[in-house]
Amino acid sequence: MQENIDYFIFGIMPYIALTVLVVGSIARYERDPFTWKSSSSQLLRRKQLVWGSILFHVGIITVFGGHLVGLFTPVWVLDVLGVPYALKQWMAVILGGTAGIMALIGATMLIHRRVTDPRIWRHTSFADIGILVLIWLQLLIGLGTITLTLQHMDGAEMVRFMTWSQSVVFLKLNAWAMVVNVHWLYKVHIFLGLLITILFPFTRLVHMISGFAAPFRYLSRPGYQIVRSRRKSVKPAE
């Protein structure tokens, strides 16, 4: 039974998540582009929103970027550059831990703001609060894995996750067997990450893509702009 669960989470679910992410995001944009945004409530409890949003976004972007670089940098690159595995581990613990705490505090402020203000709560959908709670839980579990990382500073667990992630990308179907023996907290962390990826196209998280694409849209926009004159048109005399 446990082997089947591990096979599904580490062997099948990554491909489901990536497929839903790509196809779902494109379908939502094509079908209803006006929902491709994060609904604003910035006029209500603005100070708490600003601080919570800054802490959350800076923290979560740092954590996300760190995971991408950490998991998908080939191991041989570390060896060629002479980067000790222990150094990479400490960087992940210190930088990732700090960013994770920032994001967790920010997410807590944003959740508190939504559930305690009746005006904001009336305009909060189940998807809005649900995805925020999932991310909060994911951050908490991610910080919890730091205690496990400190017990494996030789880099063995790190290399295992790097190899698994890169094997998934290169369609090595037996990659799941590399991580079946890791601690259950790591498994929950990976499962929640994949679940959030699946839910991504159906929540306000899609506005992240718009943020990353904004510079490219700016560079590719037309050099001219159509404007409407303020002068009233004068009806010619008959």
Coordinates of C-alpha atoms in Angstrom, one line a residue:
M1 CA 0.0 0.0 0.0
Q2 CA 2.7 2.5 1.0
E3 CA 4.7 1.6 -2.1
N4 CA 1.7 2.5 -4.3
I5 CA 1.3 5.8 -2.5
D6 CA 5.0 6.6 -3.0
Y7 CA 4.8 5.6 -6.7
F8 CA 1.8 7.9 -7.2
I9 CA 3.2 10.9 -5.4
F10 CA 6.8 10.7 -6.8
G11 CA 6.2 8.9 -10.1
I12 CA 2.9 10.0 -11.5
M13 CA 1.7 13.1 -9.7
P14 CA 4.6 15.4 -11.0
Y15 CA 3.4 14.8 -14.6
I16 CA -0.2 15.4 -13.6
A17 CA 0.8 18.6 -11.9
L18 CA 2.8 19.9 -14.9
T19 CA 0.1 19.0 -17.4
V20 CA -2.7 20.7 -15.4
L21 CA -0.5 23.7 -14.8
V22 CA 0.3 24.3 -18.5
V23 CA -3.1 23.2 -20.0
G24 CA -5.2 24.8 -17.3
S25 CA -3.4 28.1 -17.4
I26 CA -3.7 28.4 -21.2
A27 CA -7.4 27.3 -21.1
R28 CA -8.2 29.9 -18.4
Y29 CA -6.5 32.7 -20.3
E30 CA -8.3 31.8 -23.5
R31 CA -11.7 31.2 -22.0
D32 CA -11.8 34.0 -19.4
P33 CA -8.8 36.4 -19.6
F34 CA -10.6 39.0 -17.3
T35 CA -10.1 36.6 -14.3
W36 CA -6.4 36.5 -15.0
K37 CA -5.6 38.8 -12.0
S38 CA -5.6 39.1 -8.3
S39 CA -8.8 40.8 -7.1
S40 CA -7.9 43.9 -5.1
S41 CA -9.2 44.9 -1.6
Q42 CA -6.4 47.4 -1.0
L43 CA -8.7 50.1 0.2
L44 CA -9.5 48.0 3.3
R45 CA -7.0 47.7 6.2
R46 CA -4.3 48.9 3.8
K47 CA -1.4 49.0 6.3
Q48 CA -1.8 45.4 7.2
L49 CA -2.2 44.5 3.5
V50 CA 1.0 46.3 2.5
W51 CA 3.2 44.8 5.2
G52 CA 1.7 41.3 4.8
S53 CA 2.0 41.5 1.0
I54 CA 5.6 42.7 1.0
L55 CA 6.7 40.0 3.5
F56 CA 4.8 37.3 1.7
H57 CA 5.8 38.1 -1.8
V58 CA 9.5 38.8 -1.1
G59 CA 9.7 35.6 1.0
I60 CA 7.8 33.3 -1.4
I61 CA 9.6 34.5 -4.5
T62 CA 13.0 33.9 -2.7
V63 CA 11.9 30.4 -1.6
F64 CA 10.5 29.5 -5.0
G65 CA 13.7 30.7 -6.8
G66 CA 15.9 28.9 -4.3
H67 CA 14.0 25.7 -4.8
L68 CA 14.3 26.0 -8.6
V69 CA 18.1 26.7 -8.5
G70 CA 18.7 24.2 -5.7
L71 CA 16.8 21.3 -7.3
F72 CA 17.6 21.7 -10.9
T73 CA 21.2 22.6 -10.8
P74 CA 23.1 19.5 -12.0
V75 CA 25.2 17.9 -9.3
W76 CA 28.2 17.9 -11.6
V77 CA 28.1 21.7 -11.8
L78 CA 28.6 21.9 -8.0
D79 CA 31.5 19.5 -8.4
V80 CA 33.1 21.4 -11.2
L81 CA 32.8 24.7 -9.3
G82 CA 34.1 23.1 -6.2
V83 CA 31.1 24.0 -4.1
P84 CA 31.0 21.8 -1.0
Y85 CA 27.7 20.1 -0.4
A86 CA 27.7 21.3 3.2
L87 CA 28.0 24.9 2.0
K88 CA 25.0 24.6 -0.3
Q89 CA 23.1 23.0 2.6
W90 CA 23.9 25.9 4.9
M91 CA 22.9 28.4 2.3
A92 CA 19.6 26.6 1.9
V93 CA 19.0 26.6 5.7
I94 CA 20.0 30.2 6.3
L95 CA 18.6 32.0 3.2
G96 CA 15.7 29.6 2.7
G97 CA 14.8 29.6 6.4
T98 CA 14.9 33.4 6.6
A99 CA 12.8 33.8 3.4
G100 CA 10.4 31.1 4.7
I101 CA 9.8 32.9 8.0
M102 CA 9.2 36.1 6.1
A103 CA 6.6 34.5 3.9
L104 CA 5.0 32.7 6.8
I105 CA 4.6 35.9 8.8
G106 CA 3.2 37.7 5.7
A107 CA 0.8 34.8 4.9
T108 CA -0.4 34.9 8.5
M109 CA -1.1 38.6 8.3
L110 CA -3.0 38.2 5.0
I111 CA -5.1 35.3 6.3
H112 CA -5.8 37.2 9.6
R113 CA -6.9 40.3 7.5
R114 CA -9.3 38.3 5.4
V115 CA -11.0 36.3 8.1
T116 CA -11.3 39.0 10.7
D117 CA -12.6 41.9 8.6
P118 CA -16.3 41.2 7.7
R119 CA -16.2 43.4 4.6
I120 CA -13.2 41.6 3.1
W121 CA -14.6 38.2 4.2
R122 CA -17.8 38.8 2.3
H123 CA -15.8 39.1 -1.0
T124 CA -13.4 36.2 -0.2
S125 CA -14.0 33.1 -2.2
F126 CA -13.3 29.5 -1.0
A127 CA -10.4 29.4 -3.6
D128 CA -8.9 32.6 -2.2
I129 CA -8.7 31.5 1.4
G130 CA -8.1 27.8 0.6
I131 CA -5.0 28.4 -1.5
L132 CA -3.6 30.9 1.0
V133 CA -4.1 28.4 3.9
L134 CA -2.4 25.6 1.8
I135 CA 0.6 27.9 1.1
W136 CA 0.8 28.8 4.8
L137 CA 0.8 25.1 5.7
Q138 CA 3.4 24.4 3.1
L139 CA 5.7 27.1 4.4
L140 CA 5.3 25.7 8.0
I141 CA 6.2 22.2 6.9
G142 CA 9.1 23.5 4.8
L143 CA 10.5 25.3 7.9
G144 CA 10.0 22.0 9.8
T145 CA 12.2 20.1 7.3
I146 CA 15.1 22.4 8.3
T147 CA 15.5 20.3 11.5
L148 CA 15.8 17.2 9.3
T149 CA 18.3 18.9 7.0
L150 CA 20.6 19.8 9.9
Q151 CA 20.9 16.1 10.5
H152 CA 22.1 15.4 7.0
M153 CA 24.7 18.1 6.3
D154 CA 26.8 15.8 4.2
G155 CA 24.5 16.5 1.3
A156 CA 23.3 13.0 0.7
E157 CA 19.6 13.9 1.0
M158 CA 20.1 17.0 -1.0
V159 CA 21.7 15.1 -3.9
R160 CA 18.8 12.6 -3.7
F161 CA 16.2 15.2 -4.2
M162 CA 18.2 17.0 -6.9
T163 CA 18.6 13.7 -8.8
W164 CA 14.9 12.9 -8.4
S165 CA 13.7 16.3 -9.7
Q166 CA 16.0 16.2 -12.7
S167 CA 15.1 12.6 -13.5
V168 CA 11.4 13.6 -13.6
V169 CA 12.1 16.3 -16.1
F170 CA 14.0 13.9 -18.3
L171 CA 11.2 11.4 -18.1
K172 CA 13.0 8.7 -16.2
L173 CA 10.0 6.8 -15.0
N174 CA 11.9 4.9 -12.2
A175 CA 13.0 8.1 -10.5
W176 CA 10.3 7.7 -7.8
A177 CA 12.4 4.9 -6.3
M178 CA 15.1 7.3 -5.3
V179 CA 13.0 9.1 -2.6
V180 CA 10.8 6.4 -1.2
N181 CA 12.9 6.1 2.0
V182 CA 13.0 9.8 2.9
H183 CA 11.4 11.2 6.0
W184 CA 7.6 11.5 5.9
L185 CA 7.8 15.3 6.4
Y186 CA 9.7 15.6 3.2
K187 CA 7.0 13.5 1.5
V188 CA 4.2 15.7 2.8
H189 CA 6.1 18.8 1.7
I190 CA 6.5 17.5 -1.9
F191 CA 2.9 16.3 -2.0
L192 CA 1.6 19.8 -1.0
G193 CA 3.9 21.4 -3.5
L194 CA 2.5 19.3 -6.3
L195 CA -1.1 19.9 -5.1
I196 CA -0.6 23.7 -5.1
T197 CA 0.8 23.3 -8.6
I198 CA -2.3 21.5 -9.7
L199 CA -4.6 24.2 -8.2
F200 CA -2.5 27.0 -9.6
P201 CA -4.5 27.7 -12.8
F202 CA -7.8 27.7 -10.9
T203 CA -6.9 30.3 -8.2
R204 CA -5.6 33.9 -8.0
L205 CA -2.0 32.5 -8.2
V206 CA -2.2 32.8 -12.0
H207 CA -1.4 36.5 -11.6
M208 CA 2.2 35.4 -10.9
I209 CA 2.6 34.5 -14.6
S210 CA 1.3 38.0 -15.5
G211 CA 3.9 39.5 -13.2
F212 CA 6.8 37.5 -14.8
A213 CA 5.5 38.3 -18.3
A214 CA 5.0 42.0 -17.8
P215 CA 8.5 43.1 -18.9
F216 CA 8.2 41.1 -22.1
R217 CA 4.7 42.6 -22.9
Y218 CA 6.2 46.1 -22.3
L219 CA 9.0 45.5 -24.8
S220 CA 6.7 44.0 -27.4
R221 CA 4.0 46.6 -27.2
P222 CA 3.3 48.8 -30.3
G223 CA 5.3 52.1 -30.6
Y224 CA 2.1 54.1 -31.1
Q225 CA -0.9 54.7 -28.9
I226 CA -4.4 55.5 -30.0
V227 CA -6.0 58.3 -28.0
R228 CA -9.3 60.1 -28.0
S229 CA -9.3 63.8 -28.4
R230 CA -10.8 65.9 -25.6
R231 CA -12.2 68.4 -28.1
K232 CA -15.8 67.9 -28.9
S233 CA -16.5 67.3 -32.5
V234 CA -18.2 70.2 -34.3
K235 CA -21.1 69.4 -36.4
P236 CA -20.7 71.0 -39.8
A237 CA -23.2 73.7 -40.7
E238 CA -25.9 72.7 -43.1

